[in-house]
């Protein structure tokens, strides 16, 4: 038995029944490459049809008059929108959660805490119960916002403004700003979940970790989820050792967050090309935003519950690092940011 496995087995003997069930469920989830249930298979089939519809819409959009100009204008608009990236995504997203509200929620439930740090001294079951996030609220908000931005583009397209070349920048700007708005909303979800488990993303180092959770939340396939989770595992090791973090200034950490958000902003915008199609784009984008909000809630809970238990029982984060295969590397999109690699680059 390896030293790591021995330590995990020994620690599991001291876990409460609730923590042990949660730990095994979480580690199985992040290492799972398939779900054989009938429901999962059905969802997979539906997802495949939606993907096919989206791809058809995108191809049709490329044939529309002014499509090339729209793509160029969209790139320009995105670059322009990214200028105010930190103010929007970090200040309005990650920093939007009121720590006092979270603390008061725990106190009203009968658990005496004075800071977010105190929450990490409680049992996981308490955090799961008191800090439950209203998932449906976030999903609905994502769908409404996505549909609204698509209606802007649809209206421009139907009125032939886009094809006439006059409103290309406006339509492209709507898509670019929508991407950043989605990321801001995802950041707010992550900040809320983090606070419920005692982590304050207003701190620079926690903002970096949250940006890694954001990358994990946007992963589209099993390979992307594996590599982004592995990056979070390595980052957690660095944070627990603290040695790396003492070499990083606040400016370094802010730059790391900006790099991640910019890469994800560009990646997300490419997914939204279907919005140039009237009506169809509304449904696709609204569904895409709702799906991303739903994934963010689920994956943020997975990561922060894992980290909570890892620190509580002083486990090695390597115990929940997925095994990366050559196929995972091949399937990873080139623009998917790896948070640990970006942190290491800042140290060079």
PDB file of N, CA, C and O in Angstrom, residues 18 22 26 29-30 105 124 127-135 138 189-197 199 209 213 216-217 229 293-309:
ATOM      1  N   UNK A  18     -21.183  10.946   7.945  1.00  0.00           N
ATOM      2  CA  UNK A  18     -21.617  11.906   6.919  1.00  0.00           C
ATOM      3  C   UNK A  18     -20.442  12.343   6.061  1.00  0.00           C
ATOM      4  O   UNK A  18     -20.528  12.373   4.825  1.00  0.00           O
ATOM      5  N   UNK A  22     -19.745  11.662   2.040  1.00  0.00           N
ATOM      6  CA  UNK A  22     -19.518  12.803   1.154  1.00  0.00           C
ATOM      7  C   UNK A  22     -18.182  12.671   0.443  1.00  0.00           C
ATOM      8  O   UNK A  22     -18.079  12.906  -0.770  1.00  0.00           O
ATOM      9  N   UNK A  26     -17.757  12.381  -3.557  1.00  0.00           N
ATOM     10  CA  UNK A  26     -17.070  13.454  -4.273  1.00  0.00           C
ATOM     11  C   UNK A  26     -15.876  12.934  -5.068  1.00  0.00           C
ATOM     12  O   UNK A  26     -15.676  13.295  -6.238  1.00  0.00           O
ATOM     13  N   UNK A  29     -17.006  11.042  -8.009  1.00  0.00           N
ATOM     14  CA  UNK A  29     -17.576  11.919  -9.024  1.00  0.00           C
ATOM     15  C   UNK A  29     -16.490  12.554  -9.886  1.00  0.00           C
ATOM     16  O   UNK A  29     -16.613  12.594 -11.113  1.00  0.00           O
ATOM     17  N   UNK A  30     -15.434  13.065  -9.262  1.00  0.00           N
ATOM     18  CA  UNK A  30     -14.419  13.767 -10.044  1.00  0.00           C
ATOM     19  C   UNK A  30     -13.541  12.807 -10.841  1.00  0.00           C
ATOM     20  O   UNK A  30     -12.858  13.219 -11.788  1.00  0.00           O
ATOM     21  N   UNK A 105     -26.551  34.263   8.594  1.00  0.00           N
ATOM     22  CA  UNK A 105     -27.353  33.082   8.284  1.00  0.00           C
ATOM     23  C   UNK A 105     -26.976  31.904   9.178  1.00  0.00           C
ATOM     24  O   UNK A 105     -27.838  31.176   9.674  1.00  0.00           O
ATOM     25  N   UNK A 124     -19.213  19.548   8.012  1.00  0.00           N
ATOM     26  CA  UNK A 124     -19.633  19.681   6.618  1.00  0.00           C
ATOM     27  C   UNK A 124     -21.150  19.645   6.508  1.00  0.00           C
ATOM     28  O   UNK A 124     -21.744  20.390   5.720  1.00  0.00           O
ATOM     29  N   UNK A 127     -22.632  23.045   7.015  1.00  0.00           N
ATOM     30  CA  UNK A 127     -22.419  23.921   5.856  1.00  0.00           C
ATOM     31  C   UNK A 127     -23.341  23.541   4.707  1.00  0.00           C
ATOM     32  O   UNK A 127     -23.883  24.410   4.022  1.00  0.00           O
ATOM     33  N   UNK A 128     -23.514  22.239   4.503  1.00  0.00           N
ATOM     34  CA  UNK A 128     -24.391  21.771   3.434  1.00  0.00           C
ATOM     35  C   UNK A 128     -25.832  22.205   3.675  1.00  0.00           C
ATOM     36  O   UNK A 128     -26.561  22.558   2.735  1.00  0.00           O
ATOM     37  N   UNK A 129     -26.238  22.200   4.949  1.00  0.00           N
ATOM     38  CA  UNK A 129     -27.627  22.510   5.295  1.00  0.00           C
ATOM     39  C   UNK A 129     -27.893  24.016   5.316  1.00  0.00           C
ATOM     40  O   UNK A 129     -28.828  24.508   4.678  1.00  0.00           O
ATOM     41  N   UNK A 130     -27.053  24.746   6.038  1.00  0.00           N
ATOM     42  CA  UNK A 130     -27.266  26.185   6.204  1.00  0.00           C
ATOM     43  C   UNK A 130     -26.918  26.959   4.939  1.00  0.00           C
ATOM     44  O   UNK A 130     -27.586  27.922   4.574  1.00  0.00           O
ATOM     45  N   UNK A 131     -25.888  26.521   4.254  1.00  0.00           N
ATOM     46  CA  UNK A 131     -25.393  27.282   3.113  1.00  0.00           C
ATOM     47  C   UNK A 131     -25.908  26.807   1.780  1.00  0.00           C
ATOM     48  O   UNK A 131     -25.238  26.988   0.759  1.00  0.00           O
ATOM     49  N   UNK A 132     -27.070  26.194   1.759  1.00  0.00           N
ATOM     50  CA  UNK A 132     -27.596  25.706   0.486  1.00  0.00           C
ATOM     51  C   UNK A 132     -27.872  26.873  -0.443  1.00  0.00           C
ATOM     52  O   UNK A 132     -28.437  27.887  -0.046  1.00  0.00           O
ATOM     53  N   UNK A 133     -27.451  26.735  -1.708  1.00  0.00           N
ATOM     54  CA  UNK A 133     -27.638  27.777  -2.712  1.00  0.00           C
ATOM     55  C   UNK A 133     -28.909  27.524  -3.510  1.00  0.00           C
ATOM     56  O   UNK A 133     -29.223  26.387  -3.839  1.00  0.00           O
ATOM     57  N   UNK A 134     -29.629  28.588  -3.807  1.00  0.00           N
ATOM     58  CA  UNK A 134     -30.863  28.456  -4.592  1.00  0.00           C
ATOM     59  C   UNK A 134     -30.501  28.287  -6.057  1.00  0.00           C
ATOM     60  O   UNK A 134     -30.441  29.257  -6.829  1.00  0.00           O
ATOM     61  N   UNK A 135     -30.280  27.046  -6.427  1.00  0.00           N
ATOM     62  CA  UNK A 135     -29.805  26.743  -7.780  1.00  0.00           C
ATOM     63  C   UNK A 135     -30.761  27.233  -8.854  1.00  0.00           C
ATOM     64  O   UNK A 135     -30.336  27.805  -9.856  1.00  0.00           O
ATOM     65  N   UNK A 138     -30.409  30.895  -9.935  1.00  0.00           N
ATOM     66  CA  UNK A 138     -29.275  31.201 -10.806  1.00  0.00           C
ATOM     67  C   UNK A 138     -29.513  30.687 -12.224  1.00  0.00           C
ATOM     68  O   UNK A 138     -29.163  31.348 -13.199  1.00  0.00           O
ATOM     69  N   UNK A 189     -21.905  33.142  -8.409  1.00  0.00           N
ATOM     70  CA  UNK A 189     -22.312  31.833  -7.890  1.00  0.00           C
ATOM     71  C   UNK A 189     -21.165  31.196  -7.113  1.00  0.00           C
ATOM     72  O   UNK A 189     -21.340  30.686  -5.996  1.00  0.00           O
ATOM     73  N   UNK A 190     -19.975  31.226  -7.700  1.00  0.00           N
ATOM     74  CA  UNK A 190     -18.807  30.615  -7.058  1.00  0.00           C
ATOM     75  C   UNK A 190     -18.493  31.309  -5.738  1.00  0.00           C
ATOM     76  O   UNK A 190     -18.185  30.662  -4.731  1.00  0.00           O
ATOM     77  N   UNK A 191     -18.581  32.642  -5.721  1.00  0.00           N
ATOM     78  CA  UNK A 191     -18.311  33.392  -4.491  1.00  0.00           C
ATOM     79  C   UNK A 191     -19.295  33.014  -3.399  1.00  0.00           C
ATOM     80  O   UNK A 191     -18.932  32.884  -2.217  1.00  0.00           O
ATOM     81  N   UNK A 192     -20.569  32.828  -3.780  1.00  0.00           N
ATOM     82  CA  UNK A 192     -21.600  32.459  -2.817  1.00  0.00           C
ATOM     83  C   UNK A 192     -21.347  31.072  -2.238  1.00  0.00           C
ATOM     84  O   UNK A 192     -21.414  30.866  -1.018  1.00  0.00           O
ATOM     85  N   UNK A 193     -21.048  30.114  -3.096  1.00  0.00           N
ATOM     86  CA  UNK A 193     -20.769  28.754  -2.638  1.00  0.00           C
ATOM     87  C   UNK A 193     -19.519  28.737  -1.758  1.00  0.00           C
ATOM     88  O   UNK A 193     -19.492  28.099  -0.702  1.00  0.00           O
ATOM     89  N   UNK A 194     -18.472  29.446  -2.177  1.00  0.00           N
ATOM     90  CA  UNK A 194     -17.225  29.496  -1.408  1.00  0.00           C
ATOM     91  C   UNK A 194     -17.470  30.020   0.001  1.00  0.00           C
ATOM     92  O   UNK A 194     -16.976  29.459   0.991  1.00  0.00           O
ATOM     93  N   UNK A 195     -18.250  31.105   0.109  1.00  0.00           N
ATOM     94  CA  UNK A 195     -18.529  31.704   1.415  1.00  0.00           C
ATOM     95  C   UNK A 195     -19.282  30.732   2.317  1.00  0.00           C
ATOM     96  O   UNK A 195     -19.052  30.682   3.534  1.00  0.00           O
ATOM     97  N   UNK A 196     -20.167  29.934   1.725  1.00  0.00           N
ATOM     98  CA  UNK A 196     -20.931  28.966   2.515  1.00  0.00           C
ATOM     99  C   UNK A 196     -20.051  27.897   3.143  1.00  0.00           C
ATOM    100  O   UNK A 196     -20.460  27.233   4.098  1.00  0.00           O
ATOM    101  N   UNK A 197     -18.842  27.735   2.612  1.00  0.00           N
ATOM    102  CA  UNK A 197     -17.912  26.757   3.184  1.00  0.00           C
ATOM    103  C   UNK A 197     -16.708  27.444   3.855  1.00  0.00           C
ATOM    104  O   UNK A 197     -15.714  26.796   4.167  1.00  0.00           O
ATOM    105  N   UNK A 199     -14.830  30.241   2.748  1.00  0.00           N
ATOM    106  CA  UNK A 199     -13.748  30.791   1.922  1.00  0.00           C
ATOM    107  C   UNK A 199     -14.164  32.156   1.371  1.00  0.00           C
ATOM    108  O   UNK A 199     -15.241  32.298   0.792  1.00  0.00           O
ATOM    109  N   UNK A 209      -8.039  30.970  -6.701  1.00  0.00           N
ATOM    110  CA  UNK A 209      -8.628  29.638  -6.622  1.00  0.00           C
ATOM    111  C   UNK A 209     -10.011  29.640  -7.275  1.00  0.00           C
ATOM    112  O   UNK A 209     -10.361  28.712  -8.016  1.00  0.00           O
ATOM    113  N   UNK A 213     -11.868  27.414 -10.270  1.00  0.00           N
ATOM    114  CA  UNK A 213     -13.185  26.774 -10.198  1.00  0.00           C
ATOM    115  C   UNK A 213     -14.029  27.197 -11.399  1.00  0.00           C
ATOM    116  O   UNK A 213     -14.780  26.400 -11.967  1.00  0.00           O
ATOM    117  N   UNK A 216     -13.031  25.169 -14.362  1.00  0.00           N
ATOM    118  CA  UNK A 216     -13.613  23.834 -14.219  1.00  0.00           C
ATOM    119  C   UNK A 216     -15.095  23.846 -14.574  1.00  0.00           C
ATOM    120  O   UNK A 216     -15.620  22.932 -15.212  1.00  0.00           O
ATOM    121  N   UNK A 217     -15.779  24.929 -14.200  1.00  0.00           N
ATOM    122  CA  UNK A 217     -17.214  25.038 -14.458  1.00  0.00           C
ATOM    123  C   UNK A 217     -17.534  25.187 -15.937  1.00  0.00           C
ATOM    124  O   UNK A 217     -18.635  24.853 -16.382  1.00  0.00           O
ATOM    125  N   UNK A 229      -9.778  19.921 -13.185  1.00  0.00           N
ATOM    126  CA  UNK A 229      -9.818  19.454 -11.805  1.00  0.00           C
ATOM    127  C   UNK A 229      -8.422  19.099 -11.305  1.00  0.00           C
ATOM    128  O   UNK A 229      -8.057  19.388 -10.154  1.00  0.00           O
ATOM    129  N   UNK A 293     -24.959  28.075 -15.755  1.00  0.00           N
ATOM    130  CA  UNK A 293     -25.265  28.441 -14.374  1.00  0.00           C
ATOM    131  C   UNK A 293     -25.471  27.191 -13.529  1.00  0.00           C
ATOM    132  O   UNK A 293     -24.964  27.083 -12.408  1.00  0.00           O
ATOM    133  N   UNK A 294     -26.200  26.221 -14.083  1.00  0.00           N
ATOM    134  CA  UNK A 294     -26.449  24.966 -13.381  1.00  0.00           C
ATOM    135  C   UNK A 294     -25.144  24.216 -13.123  1.00  0.00           C
ATOM    136  O   UNK A 294     -24.896  23.725 -12.012  1.00  0.00           O
ATOM    137  N   UNK A 295     -24.295  24.120 -14.148  1.00  0.00           N
ATOM    138  CA  UNK A 295     -23.009  23.439 -13.995  1.00  0.00           C
ATOM    139  C   UNK A 295     -22.139  24.126 -12.951  1.00  0.00           C
ATOM    140  O   UNK A 295     -21.423  23.473 -12.178  1.00  0.00           O
ATOM    141  N   UNK A 296     -22.182  25.462 -12.925  1.00  0.00           N
ATOM    142  CA  UNK A 296     -21.351  26.209 -11.988  1.00  0.00           C
ATOM    143  C   UNK A 296     -21.752  25.917 -10.549  1.00  0.00           C
ATOM    144  O   UNK A 296     -20.895  25.711  -9.686  1.00  0.00           O
ATOM    145  N   UNK A 297     -23.055  25.903 -10.275  1.00  0.00           N
ATOM    146  CA  UNK A 297     -23.535  25.589  -8.931  1.00  0.00           C
ATOM    147  C   UNK A 297     -23.056  24.201  -8.508  1.00  0.00           C
ATOM    148  O   UNK A 297     -22.481  24.018  -7.429  1.00  0.00           O
ATOM    149  N   UNK A 298     -23.272  23.227  -9.369  1.00  0.00           N
ATOM    150  CA  UNK A 298     -22.912  21.840  -9.052  1.00  0.00           C
ATOM    151  C   UNK A 298     -21.410  21.660  -8.877  1.00  0.00           C
ATOM    152  O   UNK A 298     -20.951  21.069  -7.889  1.00  0.00           O
ATOM    153  N   UNK A 299     -20.633  22.201  -9.804  1.00  0.00           N
ATOM    154  CA  UNK A 299     -19.188  21.986  -9.759  1.00  0.00           C
ATOM    155  C   UNK A 299     -18.515  22.796  -8.658  1.00  0.00           C
ATOM    156  O   UNK A 299     -17.529  22.341  -8.063  1.00  0.00           O
ATOM    157  N   UNK A 300     -19.039  23.992  -8.372  1.00  0.00           N
ATOM    158  CA  UNK A 300     -18.482  24.779  -7.277  1.00  0.00           C
ATOM    159  C   UNK A 300     -18.693  24.054  -5.950  1.00  0.00           C
ATOM    160  O   UNK A 300     -17.793  24.011  -5.100  1.00  0.00           O
ATOM    161  N   UNK A 301     -19.865  23.481  -5.761  1.00  0.00           N
ATOM    162  CA  UNK A 301     -20.112  22.701  -4.548  1.00  0.00           C
ATOM    163  C   UNK A 301     -19.155  21.508  -4.458  1.00  0.00           C
ATOM    164  O   UNK A 301     -18.632  21.196  -3.386  1.00  0.00           O
ATOM    165  N   UNK A 302     -18.934  20.844  -5.569  1.00  0.00           N
ATOM    166  CA  UNK A 302     -18.014  19.702  -5.583  1.00  0.00           C
ATOM    167  C   UNK A 302     -16.623  20.115  -5.138  1.00  0.00           C
ATOM    168  O   UNK A 302     -16.018  19.485  -4.253  1.00  0.00           O
ATOM    169  N   UNK A 303     -16.100  21.175  -5.719  1.00  0.00           N
ATOM    170  CA  UNK A 303     -14.729  21.611  -5.425  1.00  0.00           C
ATOM    171  C   UNK A 303     -14.589  22.088  -3.990  1.00  0.00           C
ATOM    172  O   UNK A 303     -13.658  21.674  -3.276  1.00  0.00           O
ATOM    173  N   UNK A 304     -15.483  22.955  -3.544  1.00  0.00           N
ATOM    174  CA  UNK A 304     -15.321  23.526  -2.206  1.00  0.00           C
ATOM    175  C   UNK A 304     -15.619  22.514  -1.109  1.00  0.00           C
ATOM    176  O   UNK A 304     -15.037  22.595  -0.020  1.00  0.00           O
ATOM    177  N   UNK A 305     -16.482  21.553  -1.355  1.00  0.00           N
ATOM    178  CA  UNK A 305     -16.699  20.487  -0.359  1.00  0.00           C
ATOM    179  C   UNK A 305     -15.461  19.587  -0.288  1.00  0.00           C
ATOM    180  O   UNK A 305     -15.044  19.173   0.795  1.00  0.00           O
ATOM    181  N   UNK A 306     -14.862  19.304  -1.441  1.00  0.00           N
ATOM    182  CA  UNK A 306     -13.622  18.524  -1.446  1.00  0.00           C
ATOM    183  C   UNK A 306     -12.523  19.247  -0.685  1.00  0.00           C
ATOM    184  O   UNK A 306     -11.802  18.662   0.136  1.00  0.00           O
ATOM    185  N   UNK A 307     -12.373  20.527  -0.976  1.00  0.00           N
ATOM    186  CA  UNK A 307     -11.320  21.301  -0.309  1.00  0.00           C
ATOM    187  C   UNK A 307     -11.586  21.401   1.197  1.00  0.00           C
ATOM    188  O   UNK A 307     -10.648  21.312   1.999  1.00  0.00           O
ATOM    189  N   UNK A 308     -12.839  21.588   1.575  1.00  0.00           N
ATOM    190  CA  UNK A 308     -13.225  21.668   2.981  1.00  0.00           C
ATOM    191  C   UNK A 308     -12.781  20.412   3.728  1.00  0.00           C
ATOM    192  O   UNK A 308     -12.144  20.479   4.796  1.00  0.00           O
ATOM    193  N   UNK A 309     -13.103  19.248   3.176  1.00  0.00           N
ATOM    194  CA  UNK A 309     -12.739  17.982   3.821  1.00  0.00           C
ATOM    195  C   UNK A 309     -11.226  17.743   3.769  1.00  0.00           C
ATOM    196  O   UNK A 309     -10.647  17.198   4.717  1.00  0.00           O
TER     197      UNK A 309
END
